[in-house]
Structures are given as C-alpha cells and as structure tokens.
mmCIF file of N, CA and C in Angstrom:
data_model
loop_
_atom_site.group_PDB
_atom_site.id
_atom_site.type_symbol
_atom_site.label_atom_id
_atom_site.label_comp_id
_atom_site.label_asym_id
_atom_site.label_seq_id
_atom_site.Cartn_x
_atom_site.Cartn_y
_atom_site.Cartn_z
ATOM 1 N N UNK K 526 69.984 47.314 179.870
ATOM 2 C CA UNK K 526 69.940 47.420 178.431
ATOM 3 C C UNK K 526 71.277 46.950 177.871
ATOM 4 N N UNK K 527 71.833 46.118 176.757
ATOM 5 C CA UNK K 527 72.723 45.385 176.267
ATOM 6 C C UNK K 527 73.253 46.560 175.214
ATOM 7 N N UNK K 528 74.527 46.769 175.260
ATOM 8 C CA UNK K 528 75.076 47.661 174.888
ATOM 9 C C UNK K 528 74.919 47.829 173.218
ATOM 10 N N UNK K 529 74.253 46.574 172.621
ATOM 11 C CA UNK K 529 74.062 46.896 171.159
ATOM 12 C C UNK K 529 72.730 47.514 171.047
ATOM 13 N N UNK K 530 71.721 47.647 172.099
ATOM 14 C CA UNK K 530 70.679 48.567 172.114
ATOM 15 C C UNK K 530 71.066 49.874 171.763
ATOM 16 N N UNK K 531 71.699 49.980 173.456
ATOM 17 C CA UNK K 531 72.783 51.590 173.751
ATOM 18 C C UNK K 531 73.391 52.296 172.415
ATOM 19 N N UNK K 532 74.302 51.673 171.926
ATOM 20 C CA UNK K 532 74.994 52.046 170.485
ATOM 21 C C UNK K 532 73.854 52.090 169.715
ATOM 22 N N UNK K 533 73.078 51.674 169.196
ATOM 23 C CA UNK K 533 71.771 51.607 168.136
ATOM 24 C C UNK K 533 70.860 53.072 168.885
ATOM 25 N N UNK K 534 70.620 52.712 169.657
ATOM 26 C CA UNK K 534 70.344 54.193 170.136
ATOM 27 C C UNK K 534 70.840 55.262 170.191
ATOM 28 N N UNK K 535 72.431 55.588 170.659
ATOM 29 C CA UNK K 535 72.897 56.605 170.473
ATOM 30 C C UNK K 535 73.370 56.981 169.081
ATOM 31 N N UNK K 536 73.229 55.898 168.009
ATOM 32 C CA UNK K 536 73.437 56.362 166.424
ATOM 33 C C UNK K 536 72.454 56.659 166.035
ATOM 34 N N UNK K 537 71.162 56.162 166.431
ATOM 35 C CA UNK K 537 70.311 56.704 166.140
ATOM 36 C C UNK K 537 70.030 57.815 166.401
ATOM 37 N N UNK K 538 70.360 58.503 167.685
ATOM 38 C CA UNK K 538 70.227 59.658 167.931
ATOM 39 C C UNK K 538 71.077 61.037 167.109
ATOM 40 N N UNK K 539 72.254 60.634 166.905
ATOM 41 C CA UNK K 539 73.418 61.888 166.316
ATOM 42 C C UNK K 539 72.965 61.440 165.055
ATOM 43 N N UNK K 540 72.472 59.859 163.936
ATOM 44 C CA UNK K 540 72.048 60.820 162.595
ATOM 45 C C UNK K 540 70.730 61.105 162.408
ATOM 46 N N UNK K 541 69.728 61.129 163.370
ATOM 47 C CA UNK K 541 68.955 61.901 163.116
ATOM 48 C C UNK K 541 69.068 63.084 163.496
ATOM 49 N N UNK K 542 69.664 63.890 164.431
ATOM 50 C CA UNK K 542 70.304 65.296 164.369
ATOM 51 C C UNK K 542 70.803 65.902 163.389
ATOM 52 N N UNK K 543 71.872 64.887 162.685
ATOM 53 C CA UNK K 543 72.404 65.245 161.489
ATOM 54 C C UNK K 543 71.503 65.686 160.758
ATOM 55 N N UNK K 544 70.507 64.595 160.291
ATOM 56 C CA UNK K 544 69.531 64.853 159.272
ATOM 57 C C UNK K 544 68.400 66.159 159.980
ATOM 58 N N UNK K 545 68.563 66.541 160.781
ATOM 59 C CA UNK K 545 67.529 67.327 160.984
ATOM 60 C C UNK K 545 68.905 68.940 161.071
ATOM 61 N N UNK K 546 69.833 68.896 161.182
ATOM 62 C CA UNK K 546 70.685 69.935 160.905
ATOM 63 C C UNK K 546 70.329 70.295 159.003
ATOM 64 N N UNK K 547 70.315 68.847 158.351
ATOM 65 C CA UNK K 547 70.660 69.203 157.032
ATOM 66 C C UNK K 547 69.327 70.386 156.754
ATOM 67 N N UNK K 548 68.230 69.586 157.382
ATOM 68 C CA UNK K 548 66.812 70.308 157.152
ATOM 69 C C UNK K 548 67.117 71.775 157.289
ATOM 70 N N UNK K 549 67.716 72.016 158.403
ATOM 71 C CA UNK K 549 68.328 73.525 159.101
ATOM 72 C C UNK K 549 68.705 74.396 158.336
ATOM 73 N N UNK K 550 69.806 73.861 157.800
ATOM 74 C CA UNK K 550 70.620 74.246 156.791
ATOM 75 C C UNK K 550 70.312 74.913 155.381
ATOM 76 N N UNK K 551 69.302 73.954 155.485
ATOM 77 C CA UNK K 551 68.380 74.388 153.265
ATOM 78 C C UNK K 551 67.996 75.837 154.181
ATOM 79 N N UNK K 552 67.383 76.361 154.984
ATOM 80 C CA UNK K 552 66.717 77.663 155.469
ATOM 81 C C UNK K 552 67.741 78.594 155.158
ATOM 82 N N UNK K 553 69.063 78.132 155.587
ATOM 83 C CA UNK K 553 69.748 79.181 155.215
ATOM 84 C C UNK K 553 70.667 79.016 153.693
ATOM 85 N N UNK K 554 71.012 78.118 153.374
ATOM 86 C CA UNK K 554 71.719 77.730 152.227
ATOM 87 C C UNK K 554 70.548 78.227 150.963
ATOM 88 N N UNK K 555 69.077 78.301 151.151
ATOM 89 C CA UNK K 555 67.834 78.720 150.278
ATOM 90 C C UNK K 555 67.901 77.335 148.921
ATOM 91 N N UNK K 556 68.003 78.360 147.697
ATOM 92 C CA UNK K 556 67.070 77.270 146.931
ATOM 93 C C UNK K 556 68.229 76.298 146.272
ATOM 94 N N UNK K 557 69.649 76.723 146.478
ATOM 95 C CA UNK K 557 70.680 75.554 146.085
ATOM 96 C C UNK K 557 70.808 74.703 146.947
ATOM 97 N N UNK K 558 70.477 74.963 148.435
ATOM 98 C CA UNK K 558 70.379 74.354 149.152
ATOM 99 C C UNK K 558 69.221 73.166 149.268
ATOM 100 N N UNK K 559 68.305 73.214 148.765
ATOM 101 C CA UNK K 559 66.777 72.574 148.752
ATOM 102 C C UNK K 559 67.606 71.563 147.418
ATOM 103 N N UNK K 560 67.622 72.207 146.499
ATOM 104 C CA UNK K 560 68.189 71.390 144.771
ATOM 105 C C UNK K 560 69.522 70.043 145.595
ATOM 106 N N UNK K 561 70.410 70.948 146.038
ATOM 107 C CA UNK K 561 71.381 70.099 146.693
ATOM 108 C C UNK K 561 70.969 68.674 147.355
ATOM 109 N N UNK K 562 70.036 68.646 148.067
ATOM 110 C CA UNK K 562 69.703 67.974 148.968
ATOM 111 C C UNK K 562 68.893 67.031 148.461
ATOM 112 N N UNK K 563 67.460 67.607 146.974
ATOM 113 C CA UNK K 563 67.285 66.799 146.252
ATOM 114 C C UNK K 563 65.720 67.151 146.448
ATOM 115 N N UNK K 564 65.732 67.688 146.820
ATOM 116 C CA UNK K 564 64.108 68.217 146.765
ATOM 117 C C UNK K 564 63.582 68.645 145.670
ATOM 118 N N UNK K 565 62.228 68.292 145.126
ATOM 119 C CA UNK K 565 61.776 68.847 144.017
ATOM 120 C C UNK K 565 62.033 70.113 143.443
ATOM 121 N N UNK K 566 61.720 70.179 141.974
ATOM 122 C CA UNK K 566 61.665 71.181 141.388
ATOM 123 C C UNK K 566 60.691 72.403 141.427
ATOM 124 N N UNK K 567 59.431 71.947 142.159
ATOM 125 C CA UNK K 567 58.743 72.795 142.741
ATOM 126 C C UNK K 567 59.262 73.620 143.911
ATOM 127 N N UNK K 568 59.580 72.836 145.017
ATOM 128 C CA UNK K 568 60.344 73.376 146.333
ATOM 129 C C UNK K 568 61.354 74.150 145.901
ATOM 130 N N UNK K 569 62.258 73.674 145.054
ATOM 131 C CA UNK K 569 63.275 74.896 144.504
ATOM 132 C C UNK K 569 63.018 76.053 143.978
ATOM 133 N N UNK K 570 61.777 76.068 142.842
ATOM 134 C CA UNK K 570 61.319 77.290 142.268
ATOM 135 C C UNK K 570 60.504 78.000 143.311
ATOM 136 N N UNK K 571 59.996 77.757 144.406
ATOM 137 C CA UNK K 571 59.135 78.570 145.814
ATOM 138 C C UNK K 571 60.480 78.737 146.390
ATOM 139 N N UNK K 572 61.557 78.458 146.894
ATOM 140 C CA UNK K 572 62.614 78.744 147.744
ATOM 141 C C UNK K 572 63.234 80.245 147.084
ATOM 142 N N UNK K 573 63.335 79.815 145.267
ATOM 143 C CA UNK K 573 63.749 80.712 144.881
ATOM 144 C C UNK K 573 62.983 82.586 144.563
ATOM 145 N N UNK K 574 61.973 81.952 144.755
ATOM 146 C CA UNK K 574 60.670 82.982 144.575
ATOM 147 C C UNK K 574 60.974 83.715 145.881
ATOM 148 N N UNK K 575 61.498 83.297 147.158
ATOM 149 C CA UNK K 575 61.244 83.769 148.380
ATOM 150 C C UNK K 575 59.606 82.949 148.934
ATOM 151 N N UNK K 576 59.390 82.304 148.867
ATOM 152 C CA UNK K 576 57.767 81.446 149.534
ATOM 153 C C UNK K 576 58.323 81.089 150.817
ATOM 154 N N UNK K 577 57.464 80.902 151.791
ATOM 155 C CA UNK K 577 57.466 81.051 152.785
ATOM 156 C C UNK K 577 57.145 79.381 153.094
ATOM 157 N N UNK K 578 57.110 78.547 152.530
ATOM 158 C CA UNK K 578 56.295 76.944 152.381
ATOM 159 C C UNK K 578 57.360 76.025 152.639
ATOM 160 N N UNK K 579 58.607 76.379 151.759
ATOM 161 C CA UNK K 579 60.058 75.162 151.686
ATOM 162 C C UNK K 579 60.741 75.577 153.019
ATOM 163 N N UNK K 580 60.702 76.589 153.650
ATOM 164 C CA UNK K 580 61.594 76.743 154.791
ATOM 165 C C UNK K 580 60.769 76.505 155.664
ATOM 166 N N UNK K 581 59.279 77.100 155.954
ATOM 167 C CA UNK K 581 58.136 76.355 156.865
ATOM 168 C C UNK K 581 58.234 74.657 156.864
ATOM 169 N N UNK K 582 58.576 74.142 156.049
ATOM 170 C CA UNK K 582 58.752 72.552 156.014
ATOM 171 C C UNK K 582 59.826 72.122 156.624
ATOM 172 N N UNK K 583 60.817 72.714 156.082
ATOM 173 C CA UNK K 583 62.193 72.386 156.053
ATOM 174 C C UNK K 583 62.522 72.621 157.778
ATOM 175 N N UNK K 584 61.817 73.577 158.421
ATOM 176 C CA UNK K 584 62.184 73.697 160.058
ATOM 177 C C UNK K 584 61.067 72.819 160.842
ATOM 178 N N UNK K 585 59.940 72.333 160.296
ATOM 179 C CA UNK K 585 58.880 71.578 160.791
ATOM 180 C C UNK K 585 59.437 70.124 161.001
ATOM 181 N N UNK K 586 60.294 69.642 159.722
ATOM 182 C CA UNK K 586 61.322 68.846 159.875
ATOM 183 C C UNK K 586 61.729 68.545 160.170
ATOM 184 N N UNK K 587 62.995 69.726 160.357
ATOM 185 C CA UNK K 587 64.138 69.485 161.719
ATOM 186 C C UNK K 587 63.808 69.298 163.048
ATOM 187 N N UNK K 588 62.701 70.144 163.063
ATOM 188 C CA UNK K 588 62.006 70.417 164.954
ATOM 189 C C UNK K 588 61.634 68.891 165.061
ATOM 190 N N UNK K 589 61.029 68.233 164.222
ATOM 191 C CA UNK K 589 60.360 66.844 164.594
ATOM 192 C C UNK K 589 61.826 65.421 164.862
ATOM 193 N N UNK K 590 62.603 65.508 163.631
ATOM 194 C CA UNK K 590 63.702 65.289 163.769
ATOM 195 C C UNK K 590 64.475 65.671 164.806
ATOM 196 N N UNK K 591 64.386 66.703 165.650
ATOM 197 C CA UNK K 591 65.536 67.162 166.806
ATOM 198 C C UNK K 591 64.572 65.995 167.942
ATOM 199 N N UNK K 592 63.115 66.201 168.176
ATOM 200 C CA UNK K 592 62.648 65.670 168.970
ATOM 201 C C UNK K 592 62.555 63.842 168.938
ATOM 202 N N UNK K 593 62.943 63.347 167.736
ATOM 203 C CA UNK K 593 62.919 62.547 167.598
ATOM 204 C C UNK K 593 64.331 62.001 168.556
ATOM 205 N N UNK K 594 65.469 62.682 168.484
ATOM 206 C CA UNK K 594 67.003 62.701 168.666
ATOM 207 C C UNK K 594 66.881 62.785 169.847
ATOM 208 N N UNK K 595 66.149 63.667 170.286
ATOM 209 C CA UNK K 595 66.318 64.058 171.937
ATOM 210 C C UNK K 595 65.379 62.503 172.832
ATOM 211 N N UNK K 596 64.545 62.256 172.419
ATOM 212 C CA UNK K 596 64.365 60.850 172.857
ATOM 213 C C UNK K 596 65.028 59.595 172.406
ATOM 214 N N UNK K 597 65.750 59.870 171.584
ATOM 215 C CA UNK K 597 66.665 58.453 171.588
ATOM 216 C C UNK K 597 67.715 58.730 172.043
ATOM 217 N N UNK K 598 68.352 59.592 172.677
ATOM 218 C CA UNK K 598 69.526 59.896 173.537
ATOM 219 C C UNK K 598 69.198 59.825 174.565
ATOM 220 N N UNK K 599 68.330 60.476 175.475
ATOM 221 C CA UNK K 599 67.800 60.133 176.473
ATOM 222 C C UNK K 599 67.576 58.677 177.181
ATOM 223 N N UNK K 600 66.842 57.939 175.974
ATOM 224 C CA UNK K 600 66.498 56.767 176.372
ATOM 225 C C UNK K 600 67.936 56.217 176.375
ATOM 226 N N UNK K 601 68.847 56.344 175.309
ATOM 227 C CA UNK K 601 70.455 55.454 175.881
ATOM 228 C C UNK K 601 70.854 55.971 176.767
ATOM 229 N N UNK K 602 71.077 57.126 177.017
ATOM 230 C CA UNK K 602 71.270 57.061 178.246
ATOM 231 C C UNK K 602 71.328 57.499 179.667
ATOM 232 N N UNK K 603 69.783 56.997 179.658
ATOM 233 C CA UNK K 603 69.843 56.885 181.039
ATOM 234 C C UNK K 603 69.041 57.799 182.267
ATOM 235 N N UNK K 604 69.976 58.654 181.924
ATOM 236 C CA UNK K 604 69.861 60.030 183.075
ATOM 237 C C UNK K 604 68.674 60.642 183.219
ATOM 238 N N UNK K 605 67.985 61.045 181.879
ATOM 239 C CA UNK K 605 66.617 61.660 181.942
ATOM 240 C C UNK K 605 65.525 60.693 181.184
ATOM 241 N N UNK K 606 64.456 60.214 182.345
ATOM 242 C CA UNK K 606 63.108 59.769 181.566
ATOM 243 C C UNK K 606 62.127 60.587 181.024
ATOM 244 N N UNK K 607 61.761 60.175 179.820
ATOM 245 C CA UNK K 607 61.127 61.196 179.379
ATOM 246 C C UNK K 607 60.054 60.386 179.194
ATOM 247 N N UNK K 608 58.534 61.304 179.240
ATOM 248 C CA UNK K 608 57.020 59.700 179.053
ATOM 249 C C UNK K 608 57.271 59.803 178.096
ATOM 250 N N UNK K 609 56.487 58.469 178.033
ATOM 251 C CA UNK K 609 56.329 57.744 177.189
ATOM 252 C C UNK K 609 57.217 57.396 176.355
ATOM 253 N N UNK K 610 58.990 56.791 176.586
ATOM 254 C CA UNK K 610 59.808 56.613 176.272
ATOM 255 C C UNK K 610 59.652 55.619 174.984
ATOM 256 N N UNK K 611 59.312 54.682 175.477
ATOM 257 C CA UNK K 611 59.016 53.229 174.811
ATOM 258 C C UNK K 611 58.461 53.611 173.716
ATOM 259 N N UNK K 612 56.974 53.843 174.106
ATOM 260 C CA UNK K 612 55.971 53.674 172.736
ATOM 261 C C UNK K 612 56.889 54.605 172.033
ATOM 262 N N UNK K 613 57.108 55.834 172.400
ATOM 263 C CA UNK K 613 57.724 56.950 170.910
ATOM 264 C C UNK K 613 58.701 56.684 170.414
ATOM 265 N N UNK K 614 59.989 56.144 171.058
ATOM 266 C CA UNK K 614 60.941 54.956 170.253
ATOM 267 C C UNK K 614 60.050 54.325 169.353
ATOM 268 N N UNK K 615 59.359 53.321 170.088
ATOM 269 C CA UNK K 615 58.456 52.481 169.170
ATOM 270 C C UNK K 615 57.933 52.885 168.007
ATOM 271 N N UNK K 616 57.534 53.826 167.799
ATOM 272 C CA UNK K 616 56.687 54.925 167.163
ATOM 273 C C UNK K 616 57.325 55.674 165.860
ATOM 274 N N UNK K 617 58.735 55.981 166.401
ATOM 275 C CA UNK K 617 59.653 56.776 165.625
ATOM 276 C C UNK K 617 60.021 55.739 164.388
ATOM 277 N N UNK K 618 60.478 54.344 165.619
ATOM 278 C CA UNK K 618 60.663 53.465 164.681
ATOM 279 C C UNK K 618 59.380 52.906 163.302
ATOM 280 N N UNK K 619 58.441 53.054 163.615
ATOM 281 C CA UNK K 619 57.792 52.714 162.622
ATOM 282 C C UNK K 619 57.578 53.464 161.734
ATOM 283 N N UNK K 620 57.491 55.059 162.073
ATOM 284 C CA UNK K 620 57.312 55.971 161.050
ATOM 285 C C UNK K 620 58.831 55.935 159.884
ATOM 286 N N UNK K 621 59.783 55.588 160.595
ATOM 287 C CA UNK K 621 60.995 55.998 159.286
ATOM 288 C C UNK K 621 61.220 54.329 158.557
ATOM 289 N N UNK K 622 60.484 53.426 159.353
ATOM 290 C CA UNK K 622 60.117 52.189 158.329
ATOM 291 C C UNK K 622 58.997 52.109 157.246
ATOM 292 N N UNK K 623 58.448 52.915 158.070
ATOM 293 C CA UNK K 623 57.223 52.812 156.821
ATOM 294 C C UNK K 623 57.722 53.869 155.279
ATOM 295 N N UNK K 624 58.092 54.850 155.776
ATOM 296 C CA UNK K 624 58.705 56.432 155.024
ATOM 297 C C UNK K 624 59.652 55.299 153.921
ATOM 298 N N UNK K 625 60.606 54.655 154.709
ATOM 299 C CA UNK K 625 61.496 53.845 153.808
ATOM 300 C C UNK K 625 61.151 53.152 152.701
ATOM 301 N N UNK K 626 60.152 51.892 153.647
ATOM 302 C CA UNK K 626 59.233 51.420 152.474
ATOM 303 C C UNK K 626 58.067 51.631 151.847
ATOM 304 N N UNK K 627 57.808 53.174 151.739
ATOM 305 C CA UNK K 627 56.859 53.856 150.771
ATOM 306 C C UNK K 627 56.939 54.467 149.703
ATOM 307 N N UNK K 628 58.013 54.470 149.725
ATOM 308 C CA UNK K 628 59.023 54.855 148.770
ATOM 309 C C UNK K 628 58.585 54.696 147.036
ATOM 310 N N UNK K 629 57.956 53.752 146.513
ATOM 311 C CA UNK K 629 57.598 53.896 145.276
ATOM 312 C C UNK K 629 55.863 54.466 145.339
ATOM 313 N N UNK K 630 55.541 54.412 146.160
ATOM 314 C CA UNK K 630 54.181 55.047 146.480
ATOM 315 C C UNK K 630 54.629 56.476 146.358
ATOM 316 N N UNK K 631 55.130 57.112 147.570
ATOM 317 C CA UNK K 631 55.599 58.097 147.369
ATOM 318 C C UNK K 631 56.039 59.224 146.355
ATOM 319 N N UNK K 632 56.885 58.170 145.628
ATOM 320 C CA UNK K 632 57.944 58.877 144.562
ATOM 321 C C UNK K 632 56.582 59.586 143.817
ATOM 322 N N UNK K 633 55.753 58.685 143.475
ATOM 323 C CA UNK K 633 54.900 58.985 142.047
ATOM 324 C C UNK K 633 53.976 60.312 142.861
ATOM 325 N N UNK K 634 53.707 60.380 144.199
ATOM 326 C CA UNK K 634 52.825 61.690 144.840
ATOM 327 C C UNK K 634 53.778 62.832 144.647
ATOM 328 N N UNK K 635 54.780 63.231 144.839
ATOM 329 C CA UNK K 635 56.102 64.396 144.609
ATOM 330 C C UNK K 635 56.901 64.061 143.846
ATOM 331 N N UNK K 636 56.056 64.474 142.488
ATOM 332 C CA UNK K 636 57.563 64.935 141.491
ATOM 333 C C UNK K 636 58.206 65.765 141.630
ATOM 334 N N UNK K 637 59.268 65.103 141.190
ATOM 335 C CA UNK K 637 60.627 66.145 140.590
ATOM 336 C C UNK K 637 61.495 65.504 141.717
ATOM 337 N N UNK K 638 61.532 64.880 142.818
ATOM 338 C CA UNK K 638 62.762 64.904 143.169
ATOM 339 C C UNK K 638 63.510 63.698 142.281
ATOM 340 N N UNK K 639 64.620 63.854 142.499
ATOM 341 C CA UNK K 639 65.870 62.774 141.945
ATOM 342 C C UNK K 639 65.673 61.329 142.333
ATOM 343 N N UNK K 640 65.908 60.370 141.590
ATOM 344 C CA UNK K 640 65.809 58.775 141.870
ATOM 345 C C UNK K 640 67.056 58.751 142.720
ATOM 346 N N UNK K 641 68.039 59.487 142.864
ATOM 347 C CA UNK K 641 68.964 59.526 143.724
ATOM 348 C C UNK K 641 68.812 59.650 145.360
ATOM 349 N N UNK K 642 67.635 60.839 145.668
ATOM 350 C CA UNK K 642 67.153 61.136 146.472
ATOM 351 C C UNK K 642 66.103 60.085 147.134
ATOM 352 N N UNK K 643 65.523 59.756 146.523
ATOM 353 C CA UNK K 643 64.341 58.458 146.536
ATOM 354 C C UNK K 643 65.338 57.443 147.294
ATOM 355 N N UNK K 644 66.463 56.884 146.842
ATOM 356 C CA UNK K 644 67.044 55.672 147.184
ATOM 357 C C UNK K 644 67.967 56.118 148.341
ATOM 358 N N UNK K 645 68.328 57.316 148.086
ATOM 359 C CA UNK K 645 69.316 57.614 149.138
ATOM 360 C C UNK K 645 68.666 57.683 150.837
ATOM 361 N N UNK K 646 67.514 58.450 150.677
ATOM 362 C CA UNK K 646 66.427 59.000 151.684
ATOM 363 C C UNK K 646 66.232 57.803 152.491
ATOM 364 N N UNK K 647 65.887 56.953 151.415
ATOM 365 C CA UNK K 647 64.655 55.512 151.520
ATOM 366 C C UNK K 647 65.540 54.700 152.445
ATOM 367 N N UNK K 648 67.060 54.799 152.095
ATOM 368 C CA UNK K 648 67.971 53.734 152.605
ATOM 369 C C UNK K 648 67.879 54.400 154.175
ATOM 370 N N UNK K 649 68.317 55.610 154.243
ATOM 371 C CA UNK K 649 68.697 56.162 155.889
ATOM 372 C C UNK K 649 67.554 56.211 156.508
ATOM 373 N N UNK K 650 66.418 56.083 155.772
ATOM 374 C CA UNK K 650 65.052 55.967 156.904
ATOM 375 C C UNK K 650 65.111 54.509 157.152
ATOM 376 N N UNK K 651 65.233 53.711 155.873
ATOM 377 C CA UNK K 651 64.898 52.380 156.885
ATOM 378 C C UNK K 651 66.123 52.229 158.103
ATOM 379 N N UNK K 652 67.292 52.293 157.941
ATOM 380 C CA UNK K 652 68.574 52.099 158.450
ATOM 381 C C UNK K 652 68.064 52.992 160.239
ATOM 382 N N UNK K 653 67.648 53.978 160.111
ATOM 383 C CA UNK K 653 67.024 54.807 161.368
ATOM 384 C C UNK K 653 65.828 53.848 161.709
ATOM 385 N N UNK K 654 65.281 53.590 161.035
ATOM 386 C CA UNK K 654 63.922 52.403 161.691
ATOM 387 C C UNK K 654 64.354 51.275 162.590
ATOM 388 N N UNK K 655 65.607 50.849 161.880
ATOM 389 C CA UNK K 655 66.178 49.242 161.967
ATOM 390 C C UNK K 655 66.934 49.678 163.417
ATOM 391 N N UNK K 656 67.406 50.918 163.530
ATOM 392 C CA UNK K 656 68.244 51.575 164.876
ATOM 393 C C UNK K 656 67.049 51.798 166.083
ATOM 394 N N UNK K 657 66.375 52.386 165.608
ATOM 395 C CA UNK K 657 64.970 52.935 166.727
ATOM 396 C C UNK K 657 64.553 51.725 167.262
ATOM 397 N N UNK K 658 64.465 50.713 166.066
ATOM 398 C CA UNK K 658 63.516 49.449 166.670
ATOM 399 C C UNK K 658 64.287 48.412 167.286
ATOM 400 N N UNK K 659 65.670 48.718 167.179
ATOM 401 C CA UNK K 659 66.434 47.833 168.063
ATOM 402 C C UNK K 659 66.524 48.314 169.689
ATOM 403 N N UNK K 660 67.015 49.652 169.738
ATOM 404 C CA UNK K 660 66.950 50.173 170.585
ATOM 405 C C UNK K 660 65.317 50.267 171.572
ATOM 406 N N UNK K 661 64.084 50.059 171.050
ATOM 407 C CA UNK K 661 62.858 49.890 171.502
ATOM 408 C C UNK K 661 62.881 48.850 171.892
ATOM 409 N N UNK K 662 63.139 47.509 171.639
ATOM 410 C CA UNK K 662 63.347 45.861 172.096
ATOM 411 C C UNK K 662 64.013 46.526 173.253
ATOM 412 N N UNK K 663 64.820 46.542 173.551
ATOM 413 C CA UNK K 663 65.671 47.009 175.060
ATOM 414 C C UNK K 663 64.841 47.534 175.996
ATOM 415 N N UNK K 664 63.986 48.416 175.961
ATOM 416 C CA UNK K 664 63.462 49.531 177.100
ATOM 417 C C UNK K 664 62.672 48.614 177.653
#
C-alpha cells in the first residue's frame, strides 16, 4: 500500500473518532451541547425536555462512527484484518459522499439546523469520503 493511501487512511481514521467523540460529548454537554454543534431546534428543545431521542442518536452515531474508525485504522495498518475490509472502506466511503452531496436535499427534510452546519458537516463528510476512497483504491 503507497504511503498516501496509509496517511489518507490513518486521517481518516482519528477524524472520524473525533467526530464521533463530538457525538459523545452532546450526551453529556445536553442541550447547549446539541445547539453548539448545530443541531436543530427540535433536537435542542427534546435534549432540553430530558427526551431520551437526541442522546439515543447522538450515541448511535458515535458507535457507527467509532466503527467506522476502527476499520480504517486497522486497514492502515496492517496488524489486524478485519472481513470484509475493502468493501466497508468502500462502503464508508460512499456513505459520507453521498451525506456530503445530499446536502440540499437534506437541508429542506430537518429544519432548523444552521446553514453553517449544512456547509460545515457537508464539507468534512465529503473530505472523509475523498480519504476512505483513497485509502479503498490501495487494499
């Protein structure tokens, strides 16, 4: 594997951790935490209510996000194969390309979040797509 795979993979791996820490985080940070981050105005008013729905998401999230991380580290490097390596790289990669560019579809299904959030989100999913799917060419 050519070391600009390797690197594309292992960045891919620590910011999707990141991003699945941030998910972590709203659970305990609650409903400034959800607002912060840019989540609707609905999700904020259930966080703040105590609902059981924004933190059920918010760890469904991260868990998918951690697993996402734990196979693109793996696959750079090396040490542990995990099945079906390839396709779920492959896989990962298409889901945070598509997420990226769905983005005006999207926006209009969940109001209330921020056009900030929309562009900000939109950019690090494709940017994680463009990492996954480089790193998938390699395997």
């Amino acid at each position: 594997m050519s070391s600009i795979s390797l690197m594309s993979l292992y960045l891919a791996s620590a910011l999707t951790f990141m991003a699945a820490l941030l998910h972590f985080i709203c659970v305990f940070w609650g409903a400034e935490g959800f607002r912060f981050l840019g989540a609707g105005n609905s999700i904020v008013r259930m966080a703040e209510k105590g609902d059981w729905y924004p933190n059920f998401m918010a760890i469904s999230v991260g868990c998918i996000l951690c697993i996402f991380s734990f196979y693109a580290f793996c696959a750079a490097n090396g040490f542990i194969s995990l099945p079906f390596e390839k396709i779920i790289i492959s896989l990962v990669a298409m889901i945070f390309i598509l997420r990226g560019l769905a983005f005006p579809w999207l926006k209009s299904r969940f109001s209330g979040n921020s056009h900030l959030f929309w562009y900000v989100s939109s950019f690090i999913c494709l940017l994680l797509g463009a990492l996954y799917a480089i790193g998938a060419y390699s395997l």
